[in-house]
Coordinates of C-alpha atoms in Angstrom, one line a residue:
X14 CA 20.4 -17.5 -27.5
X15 CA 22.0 -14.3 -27.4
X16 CA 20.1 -11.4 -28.2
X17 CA 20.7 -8.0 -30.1
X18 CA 20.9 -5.0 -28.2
X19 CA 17.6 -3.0 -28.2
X20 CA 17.4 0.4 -30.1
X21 CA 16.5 3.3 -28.3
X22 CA 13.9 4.8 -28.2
X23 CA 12.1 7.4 -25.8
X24 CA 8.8 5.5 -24.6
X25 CA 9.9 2.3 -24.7
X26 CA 9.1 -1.2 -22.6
X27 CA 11.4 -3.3 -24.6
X28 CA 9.1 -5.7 -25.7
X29 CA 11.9 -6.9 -27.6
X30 CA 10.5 -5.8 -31.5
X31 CA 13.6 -3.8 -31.2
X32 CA 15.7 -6.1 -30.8
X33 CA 14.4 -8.3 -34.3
X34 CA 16.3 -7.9 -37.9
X35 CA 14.0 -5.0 -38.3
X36 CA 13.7 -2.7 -35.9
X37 CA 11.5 -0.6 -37.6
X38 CA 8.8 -2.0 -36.7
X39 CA 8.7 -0.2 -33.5
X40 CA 6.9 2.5 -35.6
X41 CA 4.0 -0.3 -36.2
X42 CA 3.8 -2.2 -33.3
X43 CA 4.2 0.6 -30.3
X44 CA 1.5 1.0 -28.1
X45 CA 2.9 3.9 -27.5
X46 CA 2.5 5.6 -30.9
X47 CA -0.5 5.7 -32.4
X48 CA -2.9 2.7 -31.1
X49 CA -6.1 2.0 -32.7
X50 CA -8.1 0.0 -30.1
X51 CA -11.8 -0.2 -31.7
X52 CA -9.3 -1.4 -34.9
X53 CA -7.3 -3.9 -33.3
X54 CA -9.9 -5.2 -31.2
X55 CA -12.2 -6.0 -34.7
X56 CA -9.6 -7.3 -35.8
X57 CA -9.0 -9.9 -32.7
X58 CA -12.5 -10.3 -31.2
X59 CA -14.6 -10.0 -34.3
X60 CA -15.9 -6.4 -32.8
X61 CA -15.2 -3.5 -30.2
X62 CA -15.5 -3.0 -26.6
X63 CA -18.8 -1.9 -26.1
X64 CA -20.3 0.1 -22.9
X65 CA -20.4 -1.1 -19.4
X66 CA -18.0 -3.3 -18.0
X67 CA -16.6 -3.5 -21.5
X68 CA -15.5 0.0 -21.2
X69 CA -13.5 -0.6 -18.8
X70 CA -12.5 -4.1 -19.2
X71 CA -12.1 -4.5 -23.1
X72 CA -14.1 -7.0 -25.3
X73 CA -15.4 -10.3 -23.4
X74 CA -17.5 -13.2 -23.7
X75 CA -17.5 -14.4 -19.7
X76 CA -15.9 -13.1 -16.9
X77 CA -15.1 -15.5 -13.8
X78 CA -14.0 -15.7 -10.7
X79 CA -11.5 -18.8 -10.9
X80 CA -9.2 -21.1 -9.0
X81 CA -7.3 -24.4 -9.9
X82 CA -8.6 -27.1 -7.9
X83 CA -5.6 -28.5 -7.1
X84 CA -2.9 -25.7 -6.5
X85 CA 0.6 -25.7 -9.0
X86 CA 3.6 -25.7 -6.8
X87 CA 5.1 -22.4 -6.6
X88 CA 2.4 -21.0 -8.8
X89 CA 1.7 -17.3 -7.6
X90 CA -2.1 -18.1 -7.2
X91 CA -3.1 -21.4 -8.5
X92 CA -1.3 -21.9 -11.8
X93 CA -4.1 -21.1 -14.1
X94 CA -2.2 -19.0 -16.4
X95 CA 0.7 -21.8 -17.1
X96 CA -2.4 -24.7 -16.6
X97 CA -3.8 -22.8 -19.8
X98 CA -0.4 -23.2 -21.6
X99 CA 0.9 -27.0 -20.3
X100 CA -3.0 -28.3 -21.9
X101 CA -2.0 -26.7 -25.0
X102 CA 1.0 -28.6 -25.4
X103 CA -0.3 -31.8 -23.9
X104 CA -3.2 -32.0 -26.5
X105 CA -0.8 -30.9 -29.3
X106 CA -2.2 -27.6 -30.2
X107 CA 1.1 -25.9 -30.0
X108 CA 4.3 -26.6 -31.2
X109 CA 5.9 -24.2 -28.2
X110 CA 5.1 -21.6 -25.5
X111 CA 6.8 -17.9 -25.3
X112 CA 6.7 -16.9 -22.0
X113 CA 9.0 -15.4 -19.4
X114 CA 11.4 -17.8 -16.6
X115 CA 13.6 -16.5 -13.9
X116 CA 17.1 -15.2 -14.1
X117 CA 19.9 -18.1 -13.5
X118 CA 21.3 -15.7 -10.9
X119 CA 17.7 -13.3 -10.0
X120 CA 14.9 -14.8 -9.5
X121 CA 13.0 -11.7 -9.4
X122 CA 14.6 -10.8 -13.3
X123 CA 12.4 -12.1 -16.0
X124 CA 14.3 -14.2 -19.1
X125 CA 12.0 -15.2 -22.2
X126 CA 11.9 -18.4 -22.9
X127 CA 10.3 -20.7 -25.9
X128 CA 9.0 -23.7 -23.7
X129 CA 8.3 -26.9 -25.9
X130 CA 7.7 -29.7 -23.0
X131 CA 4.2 -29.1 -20.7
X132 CA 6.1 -30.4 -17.9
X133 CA 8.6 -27.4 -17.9
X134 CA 5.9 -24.9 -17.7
X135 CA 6.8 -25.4 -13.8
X136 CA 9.8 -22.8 -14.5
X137 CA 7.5 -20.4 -15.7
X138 CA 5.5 -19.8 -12.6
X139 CA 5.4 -17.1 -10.3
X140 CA 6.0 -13.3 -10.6
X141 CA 9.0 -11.4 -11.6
X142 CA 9.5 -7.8 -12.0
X143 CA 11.5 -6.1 -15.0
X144 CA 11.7 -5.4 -18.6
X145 CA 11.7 -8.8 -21.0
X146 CA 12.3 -8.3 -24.8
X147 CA 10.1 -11.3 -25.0
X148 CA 9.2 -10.8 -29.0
X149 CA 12.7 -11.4 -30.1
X150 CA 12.1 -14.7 -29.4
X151 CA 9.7 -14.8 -32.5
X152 CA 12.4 -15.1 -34.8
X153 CA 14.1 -18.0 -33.2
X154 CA 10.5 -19.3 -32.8
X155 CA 10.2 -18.9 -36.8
X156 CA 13.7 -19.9 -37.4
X157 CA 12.5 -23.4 -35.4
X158 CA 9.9 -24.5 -38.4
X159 CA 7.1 -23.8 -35.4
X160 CA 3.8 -23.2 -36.8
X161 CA 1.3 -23.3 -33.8
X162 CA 2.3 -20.9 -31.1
X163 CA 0.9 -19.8 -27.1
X164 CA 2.4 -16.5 -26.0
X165 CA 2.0 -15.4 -22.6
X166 CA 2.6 -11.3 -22.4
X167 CA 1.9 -8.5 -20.7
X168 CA -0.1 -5.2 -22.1
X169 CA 2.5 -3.6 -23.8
X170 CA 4.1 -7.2 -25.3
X171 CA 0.9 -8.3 -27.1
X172 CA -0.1 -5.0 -28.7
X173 CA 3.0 -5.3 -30.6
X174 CA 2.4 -8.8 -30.9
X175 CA -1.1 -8.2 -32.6
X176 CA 0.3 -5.8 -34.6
X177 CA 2.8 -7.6 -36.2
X178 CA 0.8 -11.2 -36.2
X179 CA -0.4 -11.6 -40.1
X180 CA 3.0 -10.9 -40.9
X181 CA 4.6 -13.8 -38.6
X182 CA 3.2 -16.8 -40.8
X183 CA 2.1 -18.5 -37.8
X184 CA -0.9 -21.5 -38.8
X185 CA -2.3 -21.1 -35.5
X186 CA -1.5 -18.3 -32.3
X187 CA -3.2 -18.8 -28.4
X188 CA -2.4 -15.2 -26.7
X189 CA -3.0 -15.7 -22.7
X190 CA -2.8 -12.3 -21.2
X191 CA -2.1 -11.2 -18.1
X192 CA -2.9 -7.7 -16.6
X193 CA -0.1 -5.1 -15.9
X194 CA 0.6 -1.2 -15.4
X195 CA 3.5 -0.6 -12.7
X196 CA 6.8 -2.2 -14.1
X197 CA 10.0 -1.3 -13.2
X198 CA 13.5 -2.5 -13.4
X199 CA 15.0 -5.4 -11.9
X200 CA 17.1 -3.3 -9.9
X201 CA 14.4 -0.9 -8.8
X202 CA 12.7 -3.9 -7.5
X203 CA 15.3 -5.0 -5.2
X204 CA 15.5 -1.4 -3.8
X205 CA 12.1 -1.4 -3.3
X206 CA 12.2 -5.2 -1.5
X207 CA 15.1 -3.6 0.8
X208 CA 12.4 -0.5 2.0
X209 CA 9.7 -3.6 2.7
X210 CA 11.9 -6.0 4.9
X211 CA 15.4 -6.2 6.5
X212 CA 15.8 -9.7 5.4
X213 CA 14.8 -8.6 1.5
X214 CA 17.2 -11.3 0.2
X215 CA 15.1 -13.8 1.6
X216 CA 11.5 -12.7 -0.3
X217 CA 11.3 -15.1 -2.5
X218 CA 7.2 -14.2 -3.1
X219 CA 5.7 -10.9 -3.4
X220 CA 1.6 -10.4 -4.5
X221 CA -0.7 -7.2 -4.3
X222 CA -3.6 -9.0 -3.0
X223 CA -7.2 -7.6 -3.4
X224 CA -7.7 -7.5 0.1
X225 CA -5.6 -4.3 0.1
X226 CA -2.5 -6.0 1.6
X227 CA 0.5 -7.1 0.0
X228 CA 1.9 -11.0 0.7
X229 CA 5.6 -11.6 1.4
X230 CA 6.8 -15.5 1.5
X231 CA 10.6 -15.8 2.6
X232 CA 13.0 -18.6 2.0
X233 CA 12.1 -20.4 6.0
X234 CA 8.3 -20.3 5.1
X235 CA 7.6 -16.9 6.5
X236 CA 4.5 -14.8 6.0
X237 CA 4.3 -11.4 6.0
X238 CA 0.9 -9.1 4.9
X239 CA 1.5 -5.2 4.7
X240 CA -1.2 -2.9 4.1
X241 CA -1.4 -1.1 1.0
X242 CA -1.4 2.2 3.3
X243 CA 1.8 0.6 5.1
X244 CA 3.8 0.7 1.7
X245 CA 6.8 3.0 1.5
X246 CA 5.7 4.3 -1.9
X247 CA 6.3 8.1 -1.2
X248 CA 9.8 7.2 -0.4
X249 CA 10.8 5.8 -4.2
X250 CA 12.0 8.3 -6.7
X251 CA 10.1 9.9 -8.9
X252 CA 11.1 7.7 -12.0
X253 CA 11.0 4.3 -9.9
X254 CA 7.7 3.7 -12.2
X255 CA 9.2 4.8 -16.0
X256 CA 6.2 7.1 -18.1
X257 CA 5.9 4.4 -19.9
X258 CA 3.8 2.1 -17.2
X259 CA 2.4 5.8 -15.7
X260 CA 1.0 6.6 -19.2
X261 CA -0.2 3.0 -20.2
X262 CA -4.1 2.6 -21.8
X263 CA -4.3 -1.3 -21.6
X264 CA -3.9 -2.4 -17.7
X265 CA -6.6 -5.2 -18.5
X266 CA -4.5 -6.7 -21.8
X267 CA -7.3 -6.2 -23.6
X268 CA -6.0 -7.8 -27.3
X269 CA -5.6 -11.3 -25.6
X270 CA -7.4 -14.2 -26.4
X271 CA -7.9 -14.7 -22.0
X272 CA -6.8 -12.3 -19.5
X273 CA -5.5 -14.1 -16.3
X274 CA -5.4 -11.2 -13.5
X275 CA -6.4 -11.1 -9.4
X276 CA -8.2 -7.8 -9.4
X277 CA -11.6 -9.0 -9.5
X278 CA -11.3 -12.4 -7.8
X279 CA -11.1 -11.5 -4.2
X280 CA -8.5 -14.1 -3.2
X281 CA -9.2 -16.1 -5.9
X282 CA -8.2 -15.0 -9.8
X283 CA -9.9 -12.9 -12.4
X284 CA -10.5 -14.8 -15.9
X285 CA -11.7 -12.7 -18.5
X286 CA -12.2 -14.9 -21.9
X287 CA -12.4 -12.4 -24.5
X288 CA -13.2 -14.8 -28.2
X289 CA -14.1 -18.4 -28.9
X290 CA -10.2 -18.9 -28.8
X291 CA -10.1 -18.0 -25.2
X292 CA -13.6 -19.8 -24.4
X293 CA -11.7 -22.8 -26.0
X294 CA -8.6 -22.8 -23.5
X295 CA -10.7 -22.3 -20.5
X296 CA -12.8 -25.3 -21.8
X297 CA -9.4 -27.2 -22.1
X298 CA -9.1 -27.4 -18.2
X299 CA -12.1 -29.1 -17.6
X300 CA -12.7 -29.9 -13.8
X301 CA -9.5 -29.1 -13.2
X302 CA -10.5 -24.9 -12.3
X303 CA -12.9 -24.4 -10.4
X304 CA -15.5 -21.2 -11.8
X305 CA -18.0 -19.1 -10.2
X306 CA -19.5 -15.8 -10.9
X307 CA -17.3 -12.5 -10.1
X308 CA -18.7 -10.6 -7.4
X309 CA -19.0 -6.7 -7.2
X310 CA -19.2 -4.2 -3.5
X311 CA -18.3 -1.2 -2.5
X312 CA -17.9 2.2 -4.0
X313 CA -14.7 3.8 -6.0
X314 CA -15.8 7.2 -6.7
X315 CA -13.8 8.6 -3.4
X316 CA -11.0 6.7 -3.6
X317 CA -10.2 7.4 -7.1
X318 CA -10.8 11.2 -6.4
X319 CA -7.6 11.1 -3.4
X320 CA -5.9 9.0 -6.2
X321 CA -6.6 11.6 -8.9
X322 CA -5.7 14.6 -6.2
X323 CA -2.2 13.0 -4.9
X324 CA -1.4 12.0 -9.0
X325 CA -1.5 15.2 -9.9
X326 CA 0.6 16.5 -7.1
X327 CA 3.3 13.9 -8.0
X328 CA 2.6 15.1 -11.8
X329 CA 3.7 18.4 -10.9
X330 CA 6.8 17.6 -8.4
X331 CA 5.1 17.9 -5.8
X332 CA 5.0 15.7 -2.8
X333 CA 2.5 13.2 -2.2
X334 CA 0.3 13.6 1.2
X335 CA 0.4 11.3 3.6
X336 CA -1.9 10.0 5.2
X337 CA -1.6 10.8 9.5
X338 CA 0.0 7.9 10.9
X339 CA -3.2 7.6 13.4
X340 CA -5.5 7.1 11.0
X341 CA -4.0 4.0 8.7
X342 CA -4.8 1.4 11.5
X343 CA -8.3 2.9 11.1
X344 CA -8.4 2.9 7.1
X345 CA -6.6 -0.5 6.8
X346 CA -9.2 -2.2 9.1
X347 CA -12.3 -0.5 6.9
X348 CA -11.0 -1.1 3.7
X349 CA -11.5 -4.5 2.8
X350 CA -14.6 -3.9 4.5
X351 CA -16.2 -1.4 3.3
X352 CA -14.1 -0.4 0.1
X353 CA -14.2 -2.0 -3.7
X354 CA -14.5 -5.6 -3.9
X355 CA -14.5 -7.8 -6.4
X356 CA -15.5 -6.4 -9.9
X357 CA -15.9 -2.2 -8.1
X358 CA -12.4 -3.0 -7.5
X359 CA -10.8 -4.0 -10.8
X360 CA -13.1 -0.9 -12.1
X361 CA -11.3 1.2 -9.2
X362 CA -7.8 0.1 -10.9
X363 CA -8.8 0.9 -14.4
X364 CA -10.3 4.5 -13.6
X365 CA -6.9 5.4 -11.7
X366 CA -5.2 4.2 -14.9
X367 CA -6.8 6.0 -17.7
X368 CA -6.6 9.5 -14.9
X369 CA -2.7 8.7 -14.4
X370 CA -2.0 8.1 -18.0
X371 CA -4.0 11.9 -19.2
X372 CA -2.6 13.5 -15.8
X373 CA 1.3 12.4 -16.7
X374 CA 1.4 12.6 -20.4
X375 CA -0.3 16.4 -20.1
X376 CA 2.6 17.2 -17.9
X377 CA 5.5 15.6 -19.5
X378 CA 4.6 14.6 -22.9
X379 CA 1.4 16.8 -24.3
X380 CA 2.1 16.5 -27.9
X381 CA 1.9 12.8 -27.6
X382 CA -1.8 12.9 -26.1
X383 CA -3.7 13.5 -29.0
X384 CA -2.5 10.3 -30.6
X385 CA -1.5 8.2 -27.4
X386 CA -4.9 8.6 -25.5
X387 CA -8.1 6.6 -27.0
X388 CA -11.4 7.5 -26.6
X389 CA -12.1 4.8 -23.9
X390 CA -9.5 6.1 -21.9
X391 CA -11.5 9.6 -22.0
X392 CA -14.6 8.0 -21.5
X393 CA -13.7 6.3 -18.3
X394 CA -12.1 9.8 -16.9
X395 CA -14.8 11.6 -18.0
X396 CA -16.5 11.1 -14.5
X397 CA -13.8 12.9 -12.8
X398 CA -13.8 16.0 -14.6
X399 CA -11.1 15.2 -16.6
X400 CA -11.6 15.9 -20.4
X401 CA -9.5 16.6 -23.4
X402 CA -8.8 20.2 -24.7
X403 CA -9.0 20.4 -28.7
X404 CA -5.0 20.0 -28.9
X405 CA -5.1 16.6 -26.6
X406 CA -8.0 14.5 -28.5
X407 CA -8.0 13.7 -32.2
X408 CA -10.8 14.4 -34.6
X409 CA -13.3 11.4 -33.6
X410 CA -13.2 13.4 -29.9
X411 CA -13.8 17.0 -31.8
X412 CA -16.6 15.8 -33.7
X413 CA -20.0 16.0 -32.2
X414 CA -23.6 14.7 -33.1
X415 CA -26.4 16.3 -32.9
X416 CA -27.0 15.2 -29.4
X417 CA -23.6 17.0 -28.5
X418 CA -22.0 13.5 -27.6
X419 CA -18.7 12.3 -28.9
X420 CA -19.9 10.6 -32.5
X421 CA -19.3 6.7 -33.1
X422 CA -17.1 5.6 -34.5
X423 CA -18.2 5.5 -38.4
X424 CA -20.8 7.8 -37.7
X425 CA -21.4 10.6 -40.2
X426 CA -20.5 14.3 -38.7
X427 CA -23.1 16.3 -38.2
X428 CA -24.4 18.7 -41.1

């Protein structure tokens, strides 16, 4: 189907609500607005993130570390997150899947797609890299009498897609999550392939593993690992990552019913089932993935302090330091050794998110902070020294208890 041209707007992923009969909605759906996350998260889970790993991880029942026991053909890991979809279909819970396919001519450039046969999930595996107006297909999905509905979506896609769900008239949705906060366009991507090989045309596979590398497959069955300190990321411009992904407060799609990542599942994936409708898709595999507990090493505290340093350089224009060519060999071979593993990692991530989103949005956009930025984001920073001034927080931050902590939400305000 052809679909409408997106309005503009200035913080904008095009999750494709823009593109629907009534783009208005924007001002409803945004995550980058006004979110409510303690809200929206009652509203999906039946309560709000609470402390610990919560905090940082959003609502959950279970956490695993997962694989498929028999590996989907050009799946990016296993194929869990289109495994989850296809038994969905094949049991009849669904009438269709939205999700994103390849490009006839890029296979790097994401297409939505409404999938209605389990078999042809098969197109939907793998990574690609770009903006998808995915949501527009709602309408053709309503204007196709479908009534029971899997969406698979990124941070930013099912925010909107939570906000807007009552009003859908969908009998029954499944949201499968996956985890995101560095997307770019299409044709940033390419650029970027170009800077990691000579034969760039020929990368037809490209994953940031947990082991601090990141796996390139080419076309002749090629492998290539590159360290995460061998990556040319101080030579990309300045907007290659757009404020939106540098100022996002979800990186662990925290609204889904199941969040399918890799930062927790050291070479395995990371399955986070957040509600009973999440516990119910998982169950739907069976034998099929195999489970075990996630496992948790290292320390982040360092790390995320040079991240927090070199983003506020980059903040402020300034250039990033690099690290003395000597020493990478040394730091590549320690850290996947003696840096975060497993669940220290995925906490690692998530801490160098919420201090990107305050550093950036307080130097480009710091009339947006106060509503932007929840209180879990300033919770997790708080570690680091970075806080909110009475202009960047809104009134649940200002208020304080008698204790002199930030007061729950609900909570009277002191007399």
């Amino acid at each position: 189907m052809t679909l409408r041209d997106p309005a503009p707007r200035s913080l904008c992923t095009d999750c494709g609500v823009s593109r629907m009969k009534d783009p208005s909605a924007c001002g409803t759906a945004c995550q980058f607005i006004k979110p409510d996350y303690p809200g929206m998260e009652r509203a999906v889970h039946g309560r709000a993130r609470g402390s610990g790993d919560e905090l940082f991880f959003g609502p959950f029942q279970s956490m695993h570390r997962a694989r498929m026991a028999t590996s989907a053909k050009g799946a990016q890991w296993t194929g869990i997150t289109t495994s989850l979809a296809a038994d969905l279909m094949r049991k009849g819970k669904v009438d269709a899947v939205l999700t994103m396919v390849p490009d006839a001519e890029d296979r790097w450039k994401p297409q939505p797609a409404l999938i209605t046969d389990a078999d042809d999930m098969a197109r939907a595996r793998g990574m690609r890299m770009g903006y998808a107006p995915l949501l527009a297909l709602l309408e053709d999905a309503q204007a196709r009498d479908f009534k029971r509905l899997a969406v698979i979506g990124i941070p930013c896609q099912i925010h909107a897609l939570r906000k807007l769900e009552a009003d859908l008239g969908f009998d029954r949705l499944y949201v499968i999550g996956t985890p995101c906060s560095d997307n770019t366009t299409t044709e940033n991507f390419h650029s970027f392939l170009k800077l990691l090989d000579e034969d760039a045309g020929a990368i037809t596979y490209l994953e940031f593993r947990a082991d601090y590398r990141v796996e390139l497959r080419f076309e002749d069955g090629r492998q290539r690992l590159i360290p995460f300190l061998s990556l040319p990321i101080s030579d990309l411009p300045p907007d290659f990552f757009p404020l939106t992904c540098r100022t996002c407060v979800d990186y662990t799609n925290a609204l889904a019913d199941i969040t399918v990542g890799y930062m927790a599942g050291q070479g395995d994936q990371w399955v986070i089932v957040r509600n009973a409708r999440g516990a119910e898709m998982l169950e739907g595999l069976g034998d099929r993935i195999i489970l075990s507990a996630p496992d948790s090493k290292g320390k982040r505290h360092a790390a995320v302090k040079g991240f927090i340093a070199n983003t506020a350089r980059a903040a402020g224009g300034l250039p990033l330091r690099r690290m003395p060519k000597w020493v990478r060999p040394i730091v590549t071979w320690l850290q996947p050794r003696t840096g975060p593993r497993g669940l220290e990692f995925a906490r690692t991530r998530v801490e160098m998110k919420a201090a990107e989103t305050i550093l950036h949005l307080r130097h480009s956009l710091p009339a947006k902070m106060k509503n932007m930025i929840p209180d879990h984001v300033w919770r997790i920073a708080k570690p680091y020294d970075l806080t909110p001034e009475p202009d960047e927080c809104h009134d649940l931050l200002l208020t304080k208890n008698t204790a002199g902590e930030a007061a729950r939400p609900g909570a009277e305000p002191p007399k």
